[in-house]
Short mmCIF file of C-alpha atoms in Angstrom, two decimals:
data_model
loop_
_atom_site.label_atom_id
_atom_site.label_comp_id
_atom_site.label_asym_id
_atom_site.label_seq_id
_atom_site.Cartn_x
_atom_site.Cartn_y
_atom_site.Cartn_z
CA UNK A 21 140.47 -94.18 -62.54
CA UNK A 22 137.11 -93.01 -61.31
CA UNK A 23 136.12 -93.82 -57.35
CA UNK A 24 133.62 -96.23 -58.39
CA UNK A 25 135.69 -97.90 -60.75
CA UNK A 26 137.39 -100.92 -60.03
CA UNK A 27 141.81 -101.07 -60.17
CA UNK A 28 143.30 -103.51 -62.55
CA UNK A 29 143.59 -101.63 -65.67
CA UNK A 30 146.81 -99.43 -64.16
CA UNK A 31 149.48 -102.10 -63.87
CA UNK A 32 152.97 -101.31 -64.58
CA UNK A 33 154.09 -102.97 -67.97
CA UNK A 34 156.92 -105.36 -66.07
CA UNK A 35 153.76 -106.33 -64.12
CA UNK A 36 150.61 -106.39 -66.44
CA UNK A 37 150.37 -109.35 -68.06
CA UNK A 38 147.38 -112.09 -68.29
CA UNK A 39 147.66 -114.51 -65.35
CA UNK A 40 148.52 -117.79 -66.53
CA UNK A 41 147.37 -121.13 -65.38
CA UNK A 42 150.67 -121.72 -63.84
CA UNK A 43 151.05 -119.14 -60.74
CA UNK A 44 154.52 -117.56 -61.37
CA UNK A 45 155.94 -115.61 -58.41
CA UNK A 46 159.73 -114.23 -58.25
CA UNK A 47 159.57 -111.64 -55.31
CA UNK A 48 158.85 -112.01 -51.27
CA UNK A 49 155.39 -111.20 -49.70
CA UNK A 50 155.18 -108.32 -47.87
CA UNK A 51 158.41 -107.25 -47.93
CA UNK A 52 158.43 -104.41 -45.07
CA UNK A 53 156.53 -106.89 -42.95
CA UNK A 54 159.56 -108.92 -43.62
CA UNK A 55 162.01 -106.53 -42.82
CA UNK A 56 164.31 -106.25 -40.00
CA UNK A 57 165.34 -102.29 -39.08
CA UNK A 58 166.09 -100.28 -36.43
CA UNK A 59 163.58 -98.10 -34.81
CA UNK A 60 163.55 -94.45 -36.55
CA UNK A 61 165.34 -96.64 -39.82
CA UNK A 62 162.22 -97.67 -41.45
CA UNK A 63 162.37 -95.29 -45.17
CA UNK A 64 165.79 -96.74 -45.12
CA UNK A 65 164.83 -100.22 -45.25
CA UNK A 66 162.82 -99.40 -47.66
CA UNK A 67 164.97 -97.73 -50.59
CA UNK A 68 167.58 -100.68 -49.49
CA UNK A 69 165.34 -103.13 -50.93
CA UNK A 70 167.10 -103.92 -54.31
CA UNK A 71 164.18 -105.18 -56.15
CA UNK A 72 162.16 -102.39 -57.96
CA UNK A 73 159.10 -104.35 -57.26
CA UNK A 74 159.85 -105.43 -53.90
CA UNK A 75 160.74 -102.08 -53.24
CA UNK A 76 156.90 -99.78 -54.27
CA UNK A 77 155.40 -102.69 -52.46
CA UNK A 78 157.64 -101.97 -49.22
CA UNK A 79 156.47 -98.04 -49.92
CA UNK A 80 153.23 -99.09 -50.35
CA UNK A 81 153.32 -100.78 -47.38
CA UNK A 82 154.60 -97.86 -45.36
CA UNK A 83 152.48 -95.95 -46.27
CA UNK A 84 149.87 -97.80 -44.86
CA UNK A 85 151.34 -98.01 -41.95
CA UNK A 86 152.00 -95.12 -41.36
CA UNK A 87 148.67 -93.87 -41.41
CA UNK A 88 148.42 -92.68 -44.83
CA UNK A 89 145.47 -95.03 -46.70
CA UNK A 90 144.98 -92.74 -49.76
CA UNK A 91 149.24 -93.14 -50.65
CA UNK A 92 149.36 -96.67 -49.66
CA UNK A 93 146.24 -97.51 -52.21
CA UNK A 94 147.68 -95.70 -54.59
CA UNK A 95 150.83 -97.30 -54.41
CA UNK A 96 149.33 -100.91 -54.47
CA UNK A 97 147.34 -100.18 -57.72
CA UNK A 98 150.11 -100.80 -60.31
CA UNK A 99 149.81 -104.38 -58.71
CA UNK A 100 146.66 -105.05 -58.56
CA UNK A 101 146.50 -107.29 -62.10
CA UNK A 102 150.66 -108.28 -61.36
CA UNK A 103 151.27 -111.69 -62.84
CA UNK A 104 153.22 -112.25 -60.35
CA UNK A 105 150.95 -113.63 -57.80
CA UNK A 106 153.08 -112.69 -54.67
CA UNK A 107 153.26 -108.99 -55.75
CA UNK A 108 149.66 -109.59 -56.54
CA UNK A 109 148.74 -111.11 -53.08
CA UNK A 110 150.81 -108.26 -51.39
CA UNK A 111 149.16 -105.26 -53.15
CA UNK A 112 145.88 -106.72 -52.32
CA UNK A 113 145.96 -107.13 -48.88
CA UNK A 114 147.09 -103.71 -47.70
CA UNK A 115 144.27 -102.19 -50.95
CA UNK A 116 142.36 -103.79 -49.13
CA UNK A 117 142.73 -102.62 -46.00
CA UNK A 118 143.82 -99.19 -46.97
CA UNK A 119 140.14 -98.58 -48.82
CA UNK A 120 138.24 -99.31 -45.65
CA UNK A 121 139.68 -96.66 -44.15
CA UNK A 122 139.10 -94.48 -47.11
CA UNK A 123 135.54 -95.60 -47.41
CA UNK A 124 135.82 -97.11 -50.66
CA UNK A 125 134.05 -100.48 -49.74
CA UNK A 126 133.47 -101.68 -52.75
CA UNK A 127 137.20 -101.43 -53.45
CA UNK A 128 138.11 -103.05 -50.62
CA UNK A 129 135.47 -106.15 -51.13
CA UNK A 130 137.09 -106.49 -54.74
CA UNK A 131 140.94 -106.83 -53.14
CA UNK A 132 139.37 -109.10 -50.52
CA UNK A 133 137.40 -111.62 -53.09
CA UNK A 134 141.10 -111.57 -55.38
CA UNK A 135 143.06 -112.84 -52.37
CA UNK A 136 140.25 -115.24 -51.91
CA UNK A 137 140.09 -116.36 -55.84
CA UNK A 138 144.19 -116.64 -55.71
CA UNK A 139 143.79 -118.41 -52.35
CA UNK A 140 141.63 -121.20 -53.74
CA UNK A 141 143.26 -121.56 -56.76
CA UNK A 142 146.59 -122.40 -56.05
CA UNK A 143 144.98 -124.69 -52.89
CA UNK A 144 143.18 -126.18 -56.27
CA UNK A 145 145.60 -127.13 -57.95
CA UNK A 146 148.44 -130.07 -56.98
CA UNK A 147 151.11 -128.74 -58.66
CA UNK A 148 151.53 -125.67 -56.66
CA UNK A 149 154.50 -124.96 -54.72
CA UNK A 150 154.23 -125.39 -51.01
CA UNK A 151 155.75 -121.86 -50.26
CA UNK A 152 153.42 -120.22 -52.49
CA UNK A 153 150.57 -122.11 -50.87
CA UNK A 154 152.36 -120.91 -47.73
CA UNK A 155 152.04 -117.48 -48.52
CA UNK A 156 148.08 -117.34 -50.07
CA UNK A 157 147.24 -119.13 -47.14
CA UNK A 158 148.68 -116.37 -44.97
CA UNK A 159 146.82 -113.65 -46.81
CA UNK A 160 143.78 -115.21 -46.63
CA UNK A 161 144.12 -116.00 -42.91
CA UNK A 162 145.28 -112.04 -41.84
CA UNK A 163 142.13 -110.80 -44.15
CA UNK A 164 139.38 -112.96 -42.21
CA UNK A 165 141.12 -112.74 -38.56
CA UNK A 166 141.83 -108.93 -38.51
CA UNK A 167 138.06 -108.75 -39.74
CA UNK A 168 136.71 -111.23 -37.36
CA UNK A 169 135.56 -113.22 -40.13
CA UNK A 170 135.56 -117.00 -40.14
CA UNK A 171 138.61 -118.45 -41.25
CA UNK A 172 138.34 -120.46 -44.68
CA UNK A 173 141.12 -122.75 -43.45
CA UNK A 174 143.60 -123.19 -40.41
CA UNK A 175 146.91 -123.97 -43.18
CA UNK A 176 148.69 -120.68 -42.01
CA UNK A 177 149.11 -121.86 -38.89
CA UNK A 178 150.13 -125.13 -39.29
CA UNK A 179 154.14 -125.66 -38.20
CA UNK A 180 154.74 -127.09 -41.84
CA UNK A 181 152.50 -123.38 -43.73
CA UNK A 182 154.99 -121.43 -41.02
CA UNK A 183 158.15 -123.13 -42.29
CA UNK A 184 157.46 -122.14 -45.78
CA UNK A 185 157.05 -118.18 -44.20
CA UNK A 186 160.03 -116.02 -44.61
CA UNK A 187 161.56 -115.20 -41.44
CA UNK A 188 159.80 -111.60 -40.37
CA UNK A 189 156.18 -113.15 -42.15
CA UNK A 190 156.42 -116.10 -39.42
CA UNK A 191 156.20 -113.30 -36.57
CA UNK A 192 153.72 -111.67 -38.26
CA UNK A 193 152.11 -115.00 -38.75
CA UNK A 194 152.02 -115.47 -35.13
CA UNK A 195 150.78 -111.99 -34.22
CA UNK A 196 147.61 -113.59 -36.82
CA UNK A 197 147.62 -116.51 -34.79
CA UNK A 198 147.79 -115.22 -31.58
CA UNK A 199 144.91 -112.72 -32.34
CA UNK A 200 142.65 -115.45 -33.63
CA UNK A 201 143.41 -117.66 -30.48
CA UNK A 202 142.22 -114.79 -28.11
CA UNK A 203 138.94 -114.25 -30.60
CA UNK A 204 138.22 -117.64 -29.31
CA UNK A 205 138.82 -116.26 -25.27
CA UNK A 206 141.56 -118.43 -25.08
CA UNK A 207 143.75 -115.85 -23.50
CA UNK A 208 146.42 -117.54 -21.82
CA UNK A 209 147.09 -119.24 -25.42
CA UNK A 210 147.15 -116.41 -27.27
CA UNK A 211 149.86 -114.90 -25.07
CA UNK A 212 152.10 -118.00 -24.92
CA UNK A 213 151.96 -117.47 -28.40
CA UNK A 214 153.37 -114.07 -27.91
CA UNK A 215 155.62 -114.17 -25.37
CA UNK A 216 157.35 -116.89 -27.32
CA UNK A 217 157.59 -115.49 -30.19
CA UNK A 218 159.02 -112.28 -29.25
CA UNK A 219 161.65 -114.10 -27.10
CA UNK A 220 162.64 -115.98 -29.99
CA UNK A 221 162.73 -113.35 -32.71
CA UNK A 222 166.12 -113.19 -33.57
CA UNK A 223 166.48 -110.01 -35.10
CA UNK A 224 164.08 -106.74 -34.66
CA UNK A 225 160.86 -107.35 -36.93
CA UNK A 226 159.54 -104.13 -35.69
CA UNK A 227 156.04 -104.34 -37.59
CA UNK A 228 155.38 -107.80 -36.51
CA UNK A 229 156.81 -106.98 -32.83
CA UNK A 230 153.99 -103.57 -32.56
CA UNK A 231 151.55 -106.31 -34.13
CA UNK A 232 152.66 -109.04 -31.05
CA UNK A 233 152.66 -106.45 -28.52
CA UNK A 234 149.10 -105.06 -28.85
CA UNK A 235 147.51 -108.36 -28.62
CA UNK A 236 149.18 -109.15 -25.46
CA UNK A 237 147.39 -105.41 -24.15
CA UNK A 238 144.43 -107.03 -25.54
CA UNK A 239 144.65 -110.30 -23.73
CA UNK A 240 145.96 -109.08 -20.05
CA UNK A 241 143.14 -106.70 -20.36
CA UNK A 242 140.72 -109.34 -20.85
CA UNK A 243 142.47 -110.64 -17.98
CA UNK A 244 141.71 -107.39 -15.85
CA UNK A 245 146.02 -107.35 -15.68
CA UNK A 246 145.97 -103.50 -16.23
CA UNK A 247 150.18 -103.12 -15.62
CA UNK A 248 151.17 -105.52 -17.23
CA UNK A 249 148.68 -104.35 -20.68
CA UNK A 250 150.24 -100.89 -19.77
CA UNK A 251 153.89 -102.14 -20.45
CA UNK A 252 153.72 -103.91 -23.74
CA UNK A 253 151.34 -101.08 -24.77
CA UNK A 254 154.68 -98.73 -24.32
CA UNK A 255 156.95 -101.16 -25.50
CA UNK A 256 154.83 -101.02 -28.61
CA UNK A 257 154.94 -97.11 -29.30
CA UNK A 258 158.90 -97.37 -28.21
CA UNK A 259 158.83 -99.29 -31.50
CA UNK A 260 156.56 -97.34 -33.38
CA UNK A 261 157.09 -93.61 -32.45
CA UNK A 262 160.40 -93.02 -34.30
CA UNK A 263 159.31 -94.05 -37.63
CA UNK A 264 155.31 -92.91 -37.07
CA UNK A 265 153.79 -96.35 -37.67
CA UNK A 266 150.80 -95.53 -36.12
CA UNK A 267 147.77 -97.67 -37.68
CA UNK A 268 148.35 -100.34 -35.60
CA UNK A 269 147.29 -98.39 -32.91
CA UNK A 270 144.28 -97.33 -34.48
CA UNK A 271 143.07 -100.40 -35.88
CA UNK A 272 143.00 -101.97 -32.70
CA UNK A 273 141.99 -99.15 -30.01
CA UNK A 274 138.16 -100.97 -29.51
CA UNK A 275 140.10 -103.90 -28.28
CA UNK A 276 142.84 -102.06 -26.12
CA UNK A 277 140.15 -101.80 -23.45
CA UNK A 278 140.87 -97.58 -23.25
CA UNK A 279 145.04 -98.06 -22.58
CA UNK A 280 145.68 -95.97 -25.00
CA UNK A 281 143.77 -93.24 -23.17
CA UNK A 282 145.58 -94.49 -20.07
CA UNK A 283 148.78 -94.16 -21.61
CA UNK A 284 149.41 -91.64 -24.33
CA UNK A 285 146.59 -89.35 -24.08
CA UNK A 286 148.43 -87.00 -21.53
CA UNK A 287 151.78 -87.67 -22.90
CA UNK A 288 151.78 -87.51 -26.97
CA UNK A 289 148.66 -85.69 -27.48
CA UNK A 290 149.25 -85.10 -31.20
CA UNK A 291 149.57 -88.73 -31.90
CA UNK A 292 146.81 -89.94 -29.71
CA UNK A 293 144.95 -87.28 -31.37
CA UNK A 294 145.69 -88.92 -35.03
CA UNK A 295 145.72 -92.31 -33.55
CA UNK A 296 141.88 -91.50 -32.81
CA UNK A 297 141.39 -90.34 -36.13
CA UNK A 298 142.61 -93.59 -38.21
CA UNK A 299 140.60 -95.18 -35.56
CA UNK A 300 137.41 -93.83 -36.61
CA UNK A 301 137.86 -94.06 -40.61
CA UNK A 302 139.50 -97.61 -40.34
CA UNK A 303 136.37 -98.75 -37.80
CA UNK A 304 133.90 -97.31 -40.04
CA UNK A 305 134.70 -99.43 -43.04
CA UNK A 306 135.66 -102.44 -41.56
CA UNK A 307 132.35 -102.26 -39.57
CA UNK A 308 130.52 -102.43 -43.37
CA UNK A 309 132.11 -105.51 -44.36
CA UNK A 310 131.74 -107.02 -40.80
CA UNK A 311 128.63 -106.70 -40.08
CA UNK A 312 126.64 -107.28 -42.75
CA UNK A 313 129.02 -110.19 -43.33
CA UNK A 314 128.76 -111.69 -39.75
CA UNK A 315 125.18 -110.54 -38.41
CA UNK A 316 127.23 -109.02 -35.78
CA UNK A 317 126.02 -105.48 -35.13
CA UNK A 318 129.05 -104.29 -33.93
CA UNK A 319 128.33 -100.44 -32.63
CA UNK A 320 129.11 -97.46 -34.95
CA UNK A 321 127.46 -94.67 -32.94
CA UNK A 322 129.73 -94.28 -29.60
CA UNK A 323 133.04 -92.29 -29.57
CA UNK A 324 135.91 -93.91 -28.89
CA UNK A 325 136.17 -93.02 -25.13
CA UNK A 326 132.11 -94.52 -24.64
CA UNK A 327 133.45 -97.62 -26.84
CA UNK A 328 136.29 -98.01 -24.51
CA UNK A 329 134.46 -97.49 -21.72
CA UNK A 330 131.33 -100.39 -23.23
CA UNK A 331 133.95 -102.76 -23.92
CA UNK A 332 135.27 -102.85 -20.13
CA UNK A 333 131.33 -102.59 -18.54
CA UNK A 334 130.82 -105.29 -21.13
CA UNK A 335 133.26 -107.37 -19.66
CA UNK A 336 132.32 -107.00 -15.83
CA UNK A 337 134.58 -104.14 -15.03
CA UNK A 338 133.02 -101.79 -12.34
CA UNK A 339 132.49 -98.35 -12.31
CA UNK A 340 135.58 -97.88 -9.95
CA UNK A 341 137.48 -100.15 -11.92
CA UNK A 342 137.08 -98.40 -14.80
CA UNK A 343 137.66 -94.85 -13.65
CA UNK A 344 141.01 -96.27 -11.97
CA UNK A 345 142.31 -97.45 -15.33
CA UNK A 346 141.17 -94.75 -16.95
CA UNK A 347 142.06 -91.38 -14.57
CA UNK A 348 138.07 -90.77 -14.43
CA UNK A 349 135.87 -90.42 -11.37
CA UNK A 350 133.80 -93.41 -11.31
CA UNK A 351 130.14 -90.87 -11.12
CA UNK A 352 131.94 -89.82 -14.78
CA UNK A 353 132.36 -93.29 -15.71
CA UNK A 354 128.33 -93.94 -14.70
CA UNK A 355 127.09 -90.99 -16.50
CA UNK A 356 129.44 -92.45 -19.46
CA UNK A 357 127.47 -95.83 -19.10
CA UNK A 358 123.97 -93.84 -19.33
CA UNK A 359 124.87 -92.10 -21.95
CA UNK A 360 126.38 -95.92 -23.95
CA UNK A 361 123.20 -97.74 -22.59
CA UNK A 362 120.62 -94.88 -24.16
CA UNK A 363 122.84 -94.96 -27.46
CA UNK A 364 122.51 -98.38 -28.18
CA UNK A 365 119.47 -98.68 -26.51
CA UNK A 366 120.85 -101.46 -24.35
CA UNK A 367 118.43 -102.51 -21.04
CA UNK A 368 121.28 -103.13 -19.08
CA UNK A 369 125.34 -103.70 -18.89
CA UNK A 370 124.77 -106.98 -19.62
CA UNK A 371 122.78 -105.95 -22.96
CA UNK A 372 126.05 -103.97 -24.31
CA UNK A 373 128.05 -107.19 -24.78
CA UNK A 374 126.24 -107.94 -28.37
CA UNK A 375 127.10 -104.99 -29.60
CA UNK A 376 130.84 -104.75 -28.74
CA UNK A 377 134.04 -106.46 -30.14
CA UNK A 378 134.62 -110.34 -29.48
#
């Protein structure tokens, strides 16, 4: 398949048949999502899946991860045209995902208007089982929210959508949840939504726990509560380290207010170093299906230090505060700020809000 061609045409033959009227679905969503492991045990929970299916999925999904979009869309392909609608939903959402960071847009748009097809059909139609409307409804949610994109419907996180969720999806579900409820500023929500749920998780979801932690560094640093952002950013990386699963990280660094650079710059320089690097290819494409898509010029001309560094002046943090957090003299972090204000040709701080992340 050519880059400008779109997937659909490469299905497995267990897999590639016509999708009937009827959605037919045999196999969980997201089934590394869904898994519980130990720490450094990740590959192995993934060739202990039993189900063939279930099982390139799980890859698929490690992949991605993992930092490595190009394997993870390649794995997801065979999927793509599944008649199975779960398998479907599942390799759509991390093509998706795994083509913005490779810069295939249009690839990624196509994934993203399937989930959204598949999401109002089976909401269409009366007949459709409550776990499977469970499960599009969760898709569709995760797309819009980790995009910033208006939510086509509030179902996933209704207590009777979550019910339907296998285990390890409702604590991803939450992470969703939690993220959406501090895109609305509601901060002290958002982490009573986290705090809860990792008290309650009953066994070690460690995708969903990375996903739980690094909102809660995004809400105390909204909440200028720097130690406490600092602590569930390492408890994070305690989780992710031994099995590299790294994206996370990168995906949301413009929202970690620069405690990544606070916390693993000095001490794992390789992997801040390619945490930096999925940060820029992942912000890049999700930036062209954001922005046009919201009319929110979200800036794609700072590094990741000046973005850091915006997204705290942008939210009233002096220069003193900022060089504190961030082991910088605060004359470095001004001469930062010049540097961000002539960039985006701001007037002022108070001009650089409109062009960060909400």
């Amino acid at each position: 398949m050519n880059e400008n061609s779109l997937p659909g045409d490469t299905a497995k033959p267990t897999t590639a048949k016509p999708v009937t009227a009827l959605p037919v679905y045999n196999h969980v969503l997201m089934p590394l999502i869904n898994s519980a492991f130990a720490p450094g045990h990740c590959l192995d929970a993934v060739k202990a899946i039993a189900d063939e299916h279930e099982r390139d999925i799980a890859m698929g999904e490690y992949y991605y991860f993992s930092g490595q979009p190009e394997e993870a869309a390649k794995a997801m392909e065979p999927y793509l045209a599944s008649a199975d609608t779960v398998l479907r939903l599942s390799a759509c959402l991390v093509y998706a995902y795994a083509n913005l960071a490779t810069d295939k847009i249009h690839l990624a748009r196509h994934a993203l208007s399937e989930m959204e097809k598949t999401f109002a059909n089976i909401n269409k139609s009366a007949d459709s089982p409550p776990e499977l409307r469970a499960m599009s409804a969760f898709v569709s949610s995760t797309a819009a929210v980790l995009l910033h994109m208006p939510l086509k419907s509030e179902l996933a996180f209704s207590a009777e959508s979550m019910a339907h969720l296998p285990e390890g999806l409702r604590f991803f579900a939450c992470y969703v949840r939690a993220h959406y409820a501090y895109l609305q500023g509601d901060y002290s929500r958002s982490l009573g939504i986290v705090e809860t749920s990792l008290s309650f998780m009953p066994k070690l979801y460690p995708i969903p726990a990375i996903y739980l932690h690094l909102v809660a560094v995004m809400d105390y640093m909204s909440l200028k509560k720097t130690e406490e952002a600092k602590e569930h950013m390492m408890r994070a990386w305690e989780l992710a380290k031994p099995d590299g699963l790294i994206e996370a990280f990168g995906e949301h660094h413009g929202l970690l207010g620069g405690v990544l650079e606070a916390t693993l710059k000095k001490d794992s320089p390789q992997e801040f170093k390619r945490i930096i690097n999925i940060t820029y290819s992942f912000s890049a494409g999700w930036r062209k299906v954001h922005n046009p898509d919201t009319g929110h010029d979200v800036a794609d001309n700072l590094t990741t230090t000046e973005f850091a560094i915006a997204m705290l002046a942008a939210r009233g943090w002096t220069n003193q505060e900022i060089g504190d957090h961030m082991g910088i003299k605060p004359n470095t972090v001004k001469w930062y700020v010049s540097v961000i204000l002539d960039k985006l040709g701001a007037d002022g701080r108070d001009d650089i809000k409109k062009y960060m992340l909400r």
